Amino acid sequence: MGRSPCCEKAHTNKGAWTREEDERLVAHVRAHGEGCWRSLPGAAGLLRCGKSCRLRWINYLRPDLKRGNFTRDEDDLIVKLHSLLGNKWSLIAARLPGRTDNEIKNYWNTHIRRKLLGRGIDPVTHRPLTHAASATTVSFLHPAEPPKTQPATEESKPPRCPDLNLDLCISLPFQQEEERPPARACAKPVKMEQLQQGGGGLCFRCSILRVRGAATECSCGSNFLGLRAGMLDFRGLRMK
DNA sequence: AATTTCGGCAACCGCCGAAGG
DNA sequence: TCCTTCGGCGGTTGCCGAAAT
């Protein structure tokens, strides 16, 4: 038996949001805060799916959104983060204040992708296109092991980002909480308690990428950046 | 001026994991 | 332990305006 739909589709609006709908949603979130998206449409008098409301708020109505063109710095940062994280748009967005995962995803697909291709760089592997066939992906989803038929030469190693400073901040969780704005600032953060209780056996890579089946202990053998997840709150990663 | 093509972006869809009963 | 619900994520679609013909 499949999952029941999140809302009664026959009685919900679809497509572009009207000004009135936006105003209702903003007023409701201001009054009651984020969350309980399922019950929000009814409470706010909106004929929309809860998921649709959430998306509209996060991607368009949130007051802390930056909007406008991406700066050159943001551009560079997105490329670097993508080379490290792959299509983990929410994680990338978490490093770019005021930007949403959807916005970054769109920007990547429409601008950066093309720019990289124009420079002869494979946007997936971040390697020159001529080497694309033999290259291993930079994404950490399929980590580590160099191809057995190929010697682990400098060529086969993931590219480095020498100017990307992953400045790791190790701090107690409450300090981070105080700095964080009340609204969603970071997608699905791994709570410090989780890391301390169950995540202690997880490497930083498995933790940040939420590797399936690695809830308590990973077996990838990776010690990404030489760190175990229990040692730090990765939300404190700062890019310079 | 009319039509076609293209690019950008907002929104939707389907899946997944966490939480709770 | 299983099932259901909900929030969240990434991929994809479709609309709309701009550019090209």
PDB file of C-alpha atoms (C1' of nucleotides) in Angstrom, chain A residues 3 14-15 48 51-52 55-56 67 102 106 110 114 212, chain B residues 6-19:
ATOM      1  CA  ARG A   3       1.667   6.407   0.994  1.00  0.00           C
ATOM      2  CA  LYS A  14      -1.269  24.681  -8.414  1.00  0.00           C
ATOM      3  CA  GLY A  15       1.056  26.837 -10.401  1.00  0.00           C
ATOM      4  CA  ARG A  48      -2.318  24.809  -1.285  1.00  0.00           C
ATOM      5  CA  LYS A  51       4.782  21.112   0.779  1.00  0.00           C
ATOM      6  CA  SER A  52       4.010  23.821  -1.704  1.00  0.00           C
ATOM      7  CA  LEU A  55       8.743  25.552  -0.789  1.00  0.00           C
ATOM      8  CA  ARG A  56       7.270  28.973  -1.462  1.00  0.00           C
ATOM      9  CA  ARG A  67      18.172  37.529  -4.237  1.00  0.00           C
ATOM     10  CA  ASN A 102      16.846  25.644  -5.432  1.00  0.00           C
ATOM     11  CA  ASN A 106      19.144  26.512 -10.996  1.00  0.00           C
ATOM     12  CA  THR A 110      21.962  27.432 -16.282  1.00  0.00           C
ATOM     13  CA  ARG A 114      27.786  26.057 -19.254  1.00  0.00           C
ATOM     14  CA  ARG A 212      22.863   5.126   3.722  1.00  0.00           C
TER      15      ARG A 212
ATOM     16  C1'  DC B   6      16.225  29.534 -26.218  1.00  0.00           C
ATOM     17  C1'  DG B   7      17.298  30.473 -21.407  1.00  0.00           C
ATOM     18  C1'  DG B   8      16.012  31.321 -16.679  1.00  0.00           C
ATOM     19  C1'  DC B   9      13.504  30.250 -12.886  1.00  0.00           C
ATOM     20  C1'  DA B  10       9.524  28.935  -9.981  1.00  0.00           C
ATOM     21  C1'  DA B  11       7.149  25.093  -8.816  1.00  0.00           C
ATOM     22  C1'  DC B  12       6.036  20.196  -8.792  1.00  0.00           C
ATOM     23  C1'  DC B  13       7.015  15.255  -8.177  1.00  0.00           C
ATOM     24  C1'  DG B  14       8.713  11.266  -6.140  1.00  0.00           C
ATOM     25  C1'  DC B  15      11.665   9.356  -2.973  1.00  0.00           C
ATOM     26  C1'  DC B  16      14.014   9.021   1.510  1.00  0.00           C
ATOM     27  C1'  DG B  17      14.919   9.227   6.481  1.00  0.00           C
ATOM     28  C1'  DA B  18      13.399  10.474  11.080  1.00  0.00           C
ATOM     29  C1'  DA B  19      10.034  10.423  14.458  1.00  0.00           C
TER      30       DA B  19
END
